Every structure is written in structure tokens, then in C-alpha cells.
Amino acid sequence: MDAPAEAARRPPSPRPTVGLVLTGGGARSAYQVGVLLALTELLPRARNPFPVIVGTSAGAVAACVLAAEAHHWRRAVSGLEQVWANFRTGQVFHVDPAHMVRAGTHWLLALLSGGLVLSPPKALLDNSPLRQLLATHVDCASIHRSIRRGHLTGFALCTTSYATGQSVAFFDGREPIPEWTRAQRIGRRTELTLDHLMASAAIPLLFPPMCIGREYFGDGAMRQLNPLSPAIHLGADRLLVIGVHARRAEGMGAGSGTGRAMPTPGEVLGYMIDTLFTDQIYGDLEQIERINQLVQEAPFAARGLNHVDTLMLAPSIDPREVAARYTSDMPRSLRALLRVIGGRDVSGYQLASYLMFEASYTRALIELGYRDAMEAREALVAFMSGERLPPLMTAAGVAQAT
């Protein structure tokens, strides 16, 4: 068994340990901030409601902020809202014409010379501005302090090792939490730093990998077959998952004829990124639901397994539709790049929806997340308090505000 099996042999507690799982999603992660903003209003004014926090890729950024300020999580959410509501793409990667032309020339010379004149660039985009931004707003050293003072039980950043191909969850937590080794995934206790955060958010091809120790690591979603597993290892028996992919997204522009045309590189890249951040989380939710049914219907056969409640919130409106309304706000050089690779028409908005770190777009997603959470407030409040969930739940454990 995978994620649910790892919840085995823990003594029951009178109140569930709720884990927060923030998935990856680039600029779409602004939606998660909106959900968190709603939670600050819906939950009683008490200590951090999430003893366990796990983040992957862009979700790792918000996770780090929440963990570092677990003693005052409402202030942490407010700080996240201020940053995301005033974002500019240039704060994440260089988009000025000089950098874009230099990067394009580098790629061209490396290609024409077979790597003899210049070696291939490490990535398509230079995300050094993101590192500067995170160094200002994220205090990784405070994460261990939150754990030591009892405000947090466990915290993990998920990455992928380019050396071994394993999904690696770098974590910190209370001493009884052991490291773990499973098929294609491990949990490694360490003192978390900005390098771990940058590694988790290093989207393949777009952003360069990070060297930690003697290995290079990239985006945590690449080999994350069981994205809910780290939170369960850290002690959570109830998981709130905030995703960034519309549950009912059948494909923007359906019926427009785009399926009969050769997909552009931009469309292919957008599809790859969308798959990277989406497929595994829904598969893991379905697996947990199946094992929950086994625990309930055949407890003898499920001996050693615990029931793990899950609740997922996902956008009620496809982020591609939101992105399509604000593409004119992107920097001119980024618009030009997307136009060249074919990432701005119909399904091409998928790529733009991950790269458009612009205030107009991120604010719209924050509002969407806030609205969806408020519409699902009955389920959220019940879930956080350990009560029986209302009928809003679907068979796969996904709450969708409609």
C-alpha cells in the first residue's frame, strides 16, 4: 500500500491532526492564497490549525511562509496575500528585452555550434529574481523554531533528485518522526534552507535545478507518485489539499477545431506542465478513498491501516479562462516569447496561466480562491473541526464549490 498504509499503527487521537498540502502550480498558486485567506475568517482565532504542512513547487513558497510564522499564521497569510496581490513577472524571472535576447542568442549559438562555442543554458528562464524575493520574505531558519516551540509538528518540501530519479521530501519535525524509504520516494530529515525551496520550485526546462550536497534537485512534482504520502508520514490523519487545476476542466476552446491541428510547442509545454502538477494528486486521492472503503467495510483485511480523511478544494473556473482575460498585462517580451512558441492562442493559454505572475491575474485568482472557499465553508469548518463531512463531498474526496 502507499500513502494510507503509512498511517498505520498510530494511536488514535481525540482530535484529528490536520495536514495542509499545497500543490505546485506556478502563478496559479495565487488561488491557494485566496483559500487560505478565507480560512483565516472561517476558523476560530486560535493557534496554527495545521500541525503538518507540505509544499511542492510554487505551493512550497506559501508552505514555507506558513511554517516559519506558525505562531501567527493569520499574519503569515496576510503577508502572502500582500505579495501575491502585487506580483510582477520580473520578480520571478528576468523578462526585460536584454535578458530575453541574451538568452535566445545563447540557445542559438549553443545549438549551431553543437555546444562547442557555448554550452547549453541551464534553463529557458533565469529565475534569480525569485531567489532574491524569497530571501527577503521567507525565513527558513524560523521553521525549526516553530517546531521546537510546539507550533508545528512537521514540515516538508518535496523535490526530485536528478541523480536517482527519486521523489525526495526534505523535512523537519519532532524527533519521533523517522526518515522513510519507499519505492521511488524517500523522506530525508534536514535543516531546511532557501536552496531546498528553490529546488522544489525548479520547473524542468523553465528554471535551473539546484545543487544540494552532491546531487541536483528539481521540481518536486516530477516523480511525486504519492504526493499525500509525506503529510501522512509526518503524522497527519486528515488532509486538506488545495489544488490549482479546475476539477471540471474539459479543455478550453472545446469544439474550436484545435484538436485537428498540429499542437504548437507552447501548447505541448503547457500540457506537460499541467500534467506535472495535476495527475498524481487525483490518483492519490482516489487510492486513499479505496483504502478508506476497505478499512470501513473489511476492517480485518485492513488490519494495520487507518482511515485518512481528505478534502480538496480546486478552482471552480478554469484558470486558463482567467488568464485569457489578462494576457495583455504580461511584459511585452514574455508575450513575444509565447507568440513565437505558440503559447497564446486557445489551449496555449494553459502555459500563460502558469507563467503570468502579474497582479491583475493573481488578484483574480485570489478572489476566486476566497469565493470558492466561502461557498464550501460548511465542509471546510466541519473538516477542520473533525466532524462528519456534509454531502458536498464527492466519491473521490474532492469538494468543489459550485
C-alpha positions as semicolon CSV with decimal commas, in nm:
position;residue;x (nm);y (nm);z (nm)
1;M;0,000;0,000;0,000
2;D;0,110;0,358;-0,049
3;A;0,003;0,674;0,131
4;P;-0,274;0,529;0,351
5;A;-0,059;0,234;0,456
6;E;0,189;0,476;0,605
7;A;-0,071;0,593;0,856
8;A;-0,060;0,251;1,020
9;R;-0,006;0,176;1,388
10;R;-0,056;0,530;1,517
11;P;-0,273;0,551;1,828
12;P;-0,600;0,737;1,769
13;S;-0,625;1,093;1,899
14;P;-0,941;1,267;2,021
15;R;-0,889;1,545;1,768
16;P;-0,751;1,477;1,420
17;T;-0,414;1,608;1,312
18;V;-0,490;1,813;1,003
19;G;-0,223;1,836;0,736
20;L;-0,218;2,109;0,473
21;V;-0,095;2,001;0,129
22;L;-0,016;2,280;-0,119
23;T;0,039;2,150;-0,470
24;G;0,250;2,310;-0,740
25;G;0,110;2,545;-0,998
26;G;0,329;2,843;-1,085
27;A;0,126;3,163;-1,096
28;R;-0,192;2,960;-1,040
29;S;-0,084;2,917;-0,678
30;A;-0,239;3,257;-0,611
31;Y;-0,563;3,057;-0,587
32;Q;-0,426;2,882;-0,277
33;V;-0,367;3,219;-0,110
34;G;-0,733;3,306;-0,162
35;V;-0,843;2,982;0,006
36;L;-0,607;3,045;0,298
37;L;-0,741;3,399;0,330
38;A;-1,094;3,260;0,365
39;L;-0,976;3,011;0,627
40;T;-0,846;3,293;0,846
41;E;-1,205;3,418;0,865
42;L;-1,377;3,081;0,896
43;L;-1,166;2,927;1,171
44;P;-1,164;3,037;1,535
45;R;-0,890;3,275;1,634
46;A;-0,654;3,020;1,779
47;R;-0,311;2,877;1,707
48;N;-0,197;2,740;1,375
49;P;-0,471;2,496;1,258
50;F;-0,225;2,290;1,051
51;P;0,027;2,096;1,265
52;V;0,158;1,940;0,944
53;I;0,236;2,140;0,628
54;V;0,372;2,007;0,300
55;G;0,452;2,212;-0,009
56;T;0,556;2,132;-0,363
57;S;0,687;2,370;-0,630
58;A;0,509;2,708;-0,609
59;G;0,300;2,567;-0,325
60;A;0,624;2,526;-0,132
61;V;0,662;2,904;-0,115
62;A;0,337;2,957;0,073
63;A;0,408;2,646;0,281
64;C;0,742;2,789;0,396
65;V;0,588;3,120;0,496
66;L;0,312;2,947;0,693
67;A;0,559;2,716;0,865
68;A;0,805;2,994;0,953
69;E;0,525;3,200;1,109
70;A;0,317;2,916;1,251
71;H;0,295;3,107;1,579
72;H;0,098;3,379;1,396
73;W;-0,044;3,212;1,090
74;R;-0,303;3,483;1,016
75;R;-0,024;3,736;0,984
76;A;0,156;3,491;0,756
77;V;-0,149;3,458;0,531
78;S;-0,188;3,835;0,523
79;G;0,175;3,867;0,415
80;L;0,123;3,611;0,141
81;E;-0,181;3,798;0,017
82;Q;0,014;4,125;0,000
83;V;0,293;3,968;-0,206
84;W;0,072;3,772;-0,444
85;A;-0,172;4,059;-0,498
86;N;0,111;4,286;-0,610
87;F;0,319;4,044;-0,812
88;R;0,514;4,128;-1,124
89;T;0,662;3,867;-1,356
90;G;1,000;4,037;-1,324
91;Q;1,004;3,937;-0,958
92;V;1,012;3,570;-1,060
93;F;1,229;3,560;-1,371
94;H;1,404;3,813;-1,593
95;V;1,172;3,933;-1,869
96;D;1,342;4,253;-1,983
97;P;1,436;4,256;-2,354
98;A;1,810;4,246;-2,283
99;H;1,789;3,925;-2,081
100;M;1,545;3,762;-2,324
101;V;1,762;3,845;-2,627
102;R;2,075;3,728;-2,446
103;A;1,906;3,400;-2,352
104;G;1,781;3,346;-2,708
105;T;2,127;3,416;-2,852
106;H;2,282;3,175;-2,605
107;W;2,045;2,898;-2,707
108;L;2,104;2,967;-3,077
109;L;2,485;2,965;-3,051
110;A;2,482;2,651;-2,839
111;L;2,260;2,479;-3,096
112;L;2,454;2,591;-3,405
113;S;2,792;2,508;-3,254
114;G;2,689;2,177;-3,106
115;G;2,787;2,312;-2,765
116;L;3,146;2,393;-2,874
117;V;3,119;2,773;-2,860
118;L;2,877;2,785;-2,568
119;S;2,738;2,508;-2,353
120;P;2,358;2,486;-2,346
121;P;2,190;2,716;-2,090
122;K;2,078;2,557;-1,764
123;A;1,719;2,657;-1,830
124;L;1,494;2,859;-2,056
125;L;1,439;3,132;-1,795
126;D;1,660;3,298;-1,535
127;N;1,475;3,287;-1,201
128;S;1,740;3,464;-0,991
129;P;1,487;3,743;-0,912
130;L;1,274;3,479;-0,738
131;R;1,562;3,383;-0,513
132;Q;1,610;3,749;-0,416
133;L;1,238;3,783;-0,342
134;L;1,228;3,469;-0,130
135;A;1,541;3,567;0,060
136;T;1,355;3,881;0,165
137;H;1,019;3,728;0,256
138;V;1,093;3,370;0,372
139;D;1,289;3,291;0,687
140;C;1,365;2,920;0,659
141;A;1,552;2,923;0,990
142;S;1,224;3,001;1,167
143;I;1,069;2,672;1,053
144;H;1,273;2,471;1,303
145;R;1,191;2,729;1,570
146;S;0,819;2,677;1,502
147;I;0,866;2,303;1,553
148;R;1,077;2,343;1,866
149;R;0,819;2,573;2,026
150;G;0,530;2,336;1,953
151;H;0,355;2,546;1,687
152;L;0,424;2,283;1,420
153;T;0,461;1,903;1,422
154;G;0,620;1,850;1,084
155;F;0,702;2,032;0,762
156;A;0,826;1,905;0,426
157;L;0,941;2,044;0,092
158;C;0,910;1,799;-0,196
159;T;1,179;1,776;-0,465
160;T;1,303;1,534;-0,729
161;S;1,661;1,405;-0,743
162;Y;1,811;1,414;-1,091
163;A;2,077;1,170;-0,972
164;T;1,847;0,891;-0,851
165;G;1,512;0,980;-1,004
166;Q;1,353;0,954;-0,660
167;S;1,096;1,184;-0,509
168;V;1,272;1,334;-0,207
169;A;1,079;1,502;0,074
170;F;1,318;1,714;0,277
171;F;1,154;1,752;0,615
172;D;1,192;1,883;0,965
173;G;0,976;1,774;1,254
174;R;0,953;1,648;1,607
175;E;1,218;1,393;1,692
176;P;0,994;1,080;1,697
177;I;0,926;1,126;1,324
178;P;1,164;0,889;1,142
179;E;1,302;0,914;0,792
180;W;1,132;0,684;0,541
181;T;1,218;0,489;0,230
182;R;0,958;0,361;-0,015
183;A;0,959;0,271;-0,384
184;Q;1,089;0,576;-0,573
185;R;1,044;0,810;-0,276
186;I;1,224;0,890;0,045
187;G;1,192;1,128;0,335
188;R;1,515;1,294;0,445
189;R;1,539;1,489;0,770
190;T;1,746;1,805;0,729
191;E;1,781;2,169;0,822
192;L;1,576;2,339;0,553
193;T;1,726;2,628;0,359
194;L;1,644;2,854;0,067
195;D;1,820;2,605;-0,162
196;H;1,561;2,339;-0,076
197;L;1,281;2,582;-0,155
198;M;1,438;2,685;-0,487
199;A;1,487;2,318;-0,576
200;S;1,122;2,238;-0,508
201;A;1,013;2,521;-0,740
202;A;1,262;2,444;-1,022
203;I;1,016;2,359;-1,301
204;P;1,204;2,139;-1,552
205;L;1,335;2,320;-1,860
206;L;1,196;2,654;-1,742
207;F;1,406;2,702;-1,427
208;P;1,753;2,564;-1,341
209;P;1,793;2,276;-1,095
210;M;1,959;2,330;-0,756
211;C;2,265;2,153;-0,624
212;I;2,222;2,031;-0,266
213;G;2,513;1,834;-0,132
214;R;2,636;1,633;-0,428
215;E;2,303;1,600;-0,608
216;Y;2,094;1,823;-0,831
217;F;1,727;1,856;-0,747
218;G;1,433;1,990;-0,941
219;D;1,060;2,042;-0,913
220;G;0,901;1,810;-0,660
221;A;0,607;1,722;-0,883
222;M;0,816;1,538;-1,142
223;R;0,832;1,196;-0,972
224;Q;0,575;1,252;-0,700
225;L;0,361;0,943;-0,748
226;N;0,213;0,975;-0,396
227;P;0,202;1,348;-0,316
228;L;-0,005;1,294;0,000
229;S;0,241;1,047;0,148
230;P;0,481;1,299;0,315
231;A;0,198;1,459;0,514
232;I;0,088;1,120;0,646
233;H;0,445;1,027;0,735
234;L;0,466;1,349;0,935
235;G;0,164;1,248;1,144
236;A;-0,145;1,387;0,967
237;D;-0,459;1,175;0,968
238;R;-0,679;1,432;0,792
239;L;-0,558;1,615;0,480
240;L;-0,673;1,945;0,334
241;V;-0,544;1,969;-0,022
242;I;-0,557;2,294;-0,220
243;G;-0,513;2,232;-0,590
244;V;-0,490;2,468;-0,885
245;H;-0,647;2,264;-1,166
246;A;-1,018;2,306;-1,232
247;R;-1,185;1,976;-1,146
248;R;-1,420;2,001;-1,445
249;A;-1,167;2,135;-1,697
250;E;-1,257;1,957;-2,021
251;G;-1,038;2,177;-2,235
252;M;-1,073;2,541;-2,315
253;G;-1,187;2,604;-2,665
254;A;-1,361;2,269;-2,698
255;G;-1,516;2,237;-3,037
256;S;-1,298;2,512;-3,183
257;G;-1,115;2,270;-3,409
258;T;-0,779;2,298;-3,239
259;G;-0,769;1,922;-3,189
260;R;-0,736;1,877;-3,567
261;A;-0,427;2,098;-3,591
262;M;-0,069;2,016;-3,504
263;P;-0,011;2,136;-3,144
264;T;0,242;2,416;-3,110
265;P;0,549;2,382;-2,883
266;G;0,379;2,623;-2,643
267;E;0,071;2,404;-2,626
268;V;0,281;2,092;-2,570
269;L;0,482;2,261;-2,294
270;G;0,163;2,387;-2,130
271;Y;0,017;2,036;-2,142
272;M;0,334;1,890;-1,990
273;I;0,332;2,138;-1,703
274;D;-0,040;2,084;-1,646
275;T;0,014;1,707;-1,629
276;L;0,313;1,755;-1,399
277;F;0,108;1,941;-1,140
278;T;-0,223;1,757;-1,166
279;D;-0,242;1,388;-1,243
280;Q;-0,067;1,244;-0,938
281;I;-0,274;1,429;-0,678
282;Y;-0,605;1,300;-0,811
283;G;-0,470;0,948;-0,840
284;D;-0,351;0,954;-0,479
285;L;-0,687;1,087;-0,360
286;E;-0,866;0,801;-0,534
287;Q;-0,629;0,548;-0,381
288;I;-0,688;0,683;-0,032
289;E;-1,063;0,667;-0,093
290;R;-1,037;0,299;-0,194
291;I;-0,837;0,209;0,116
292;N;-1,077;0,408;0,337
293;Q;-1,358;0,191;0,200
294;L;-1,156;-0,121;0,277
295;V;-1,097;-0,004;0,635
296;Q;-1,468;0,060;0,678
297;E;-1,608;-0,249;0,506
298;A;-1,343;-0,510;0,585
299;P;-1,156;-0,400;0,897
300;F;-0,999;-0,742;0,946
301;A;-0,845;-0,737;0,597
302;A;-0,731;-0,379;0,654
303;R;-0,560;-0,455;0,984
304;G;-0,281;-0,205;1,046
305;L;-0,434;0,064;0,826
306;N;-0,601;0,383;0,944
307;H;-0,876;0,584;0,783
308;V;-0,740;0,909;0,635
309;D;-0,996;1,181;0,561
310;T;-0,926;1,407;0,267
311;L;-1,082;1,727;0,142
312;M;-0,968;1,902;-0,172
313;L;-1,054;2,245;-0,299
314;A;-0,994;2,321;-0,666
315;P;-1,086;2,623;-0,884
316;S;-1,448;2,640;-0,990
317;I;-1,338;2,833;-1,300
318;D;-1,060;2,710;-1,527
319;P;-0,751;2,930;-1,465
320;R;-0,696;2,934;-1,842
321;E;-1,015;3,131;-1,880
322;V;-0,893;3,377;-1,618
323;A;-0,551;3,403;-1,784
324;A;-0,708;3,475;-2,122
325;R;-0,857;3,796;-1,982
326;Y;-0,525;3,936;-1,865
327;T;-0,262;3,832;-2,121
328;S;-0,227;4,194;-2,234
329;D;-0,084;4,273;-1,888
330;M;0,215;4,045;-1,942
331;P;0,552;4,204;-2,019
332;R;0,594;4,260;-2,391
333;S;0,897;4,031;-2,416
334;L;0,709;3,743;-2,249
335;R;0,416;3,795;-2,485
336;A;0,659;3,781;-2,774
337;L;0,810;3,456;-2,645
338;L;0,470;3,294;-2,606
339;R;0,371;3,413;-2,952
340;V;0,683;3,258;-3,105
341;I;0,634;2,918;-2,941
342;G;0,257;2,925;-2,989
343;G;0,151;2,962;-2,630
344;R;-0,108;3,236;-2,655
345;D;-0,398;3,100;-2,857
346;V;-0,684;2,886;-2,725
347;S;-0,523;2,596;-2,534
348;G;-0,198;2,791;-2,540
349;Y;-0,341;2,996;-2,253
350;Q;-0,258;2,693;-2,042
351;L;0,112;2,784;-2,046
352;A;0,036;3,151;-1,984
353;S;-0,176;3,059;-1,682
354;Y;0,135;2,914;-1,513
355;L;0,380;3,190;-1,609
356;M;0,174;3,509;-1,577
357;F;0,289;3,646;-1,242
358;E;0,102;3,972;-1,289
359;A;-0,110;4,145;-1,024
360;S;-0,429;4,161;-1,232
361;Y;-0,423;3,785;-1,287
362;T;-0,306;3,682;-0,939
363;R;-0,565;3,906;-0,775
364;A;-0,839;3,745;-0,982
365;L;-0,720;3,400;-0,869
366;I;-0,703;3,512;-0,506
367;E;-1,062;3,632;-0,532
368;L;-1,163;3,304;-0,695
369;G;-0,997;3,101;-0,419
370;Y;-1,160;3,313;-0,149
371;R;-1,502;3,280;-0,312
372;D;-1,473;2,903;-0,363
373;A;-1,367;2,852;-0,002
374;M;-1,653;3,062;0,129
375;E;-1,900;2,865;-0,081
376;A;-1,754;2,544;0,064
377;R;-1,734;2,684;0,419
378;E;-1,967;2,421;0,566
379;A;-1,737;2,142;0,451
380;L;-1,422;2,332;0,549
381;V;-1,535;2,413;0,902
382;A;-1,660;2,059;0,960
383;F;-1,341;1,912;0,822
384;M;-1,112;2,128;1,031
385;S;-1,306;2,055;1,349
386;G;-1,303;1,677;1,295
387;E;-1,677;1,648;1,235
388;R;-1,854;1,428;0,982
389;L;-1,835;1,584;0,638
390;P;-2,152;1,717;0,473
391;P;-2,286;1,582;0,140
392;L;-2,075;1,832;-0,055
393;M;-1,809;1,564;-0,082
394;T;-1,768;1,359;-0,396
395;A;-1,667;0,993;-0,409
396;A;-1,302;1,085;-0,462
397;G;-1,291;1,315;-0,161
398;V;-1,299;1,637;-0,362
399;A;-1,501;1,938;-0,255
400;Q;-1,591;2,163;-0,545
401;A;-1,758;2,497;-0,489
402;T;-2,030;2,531;-0,749
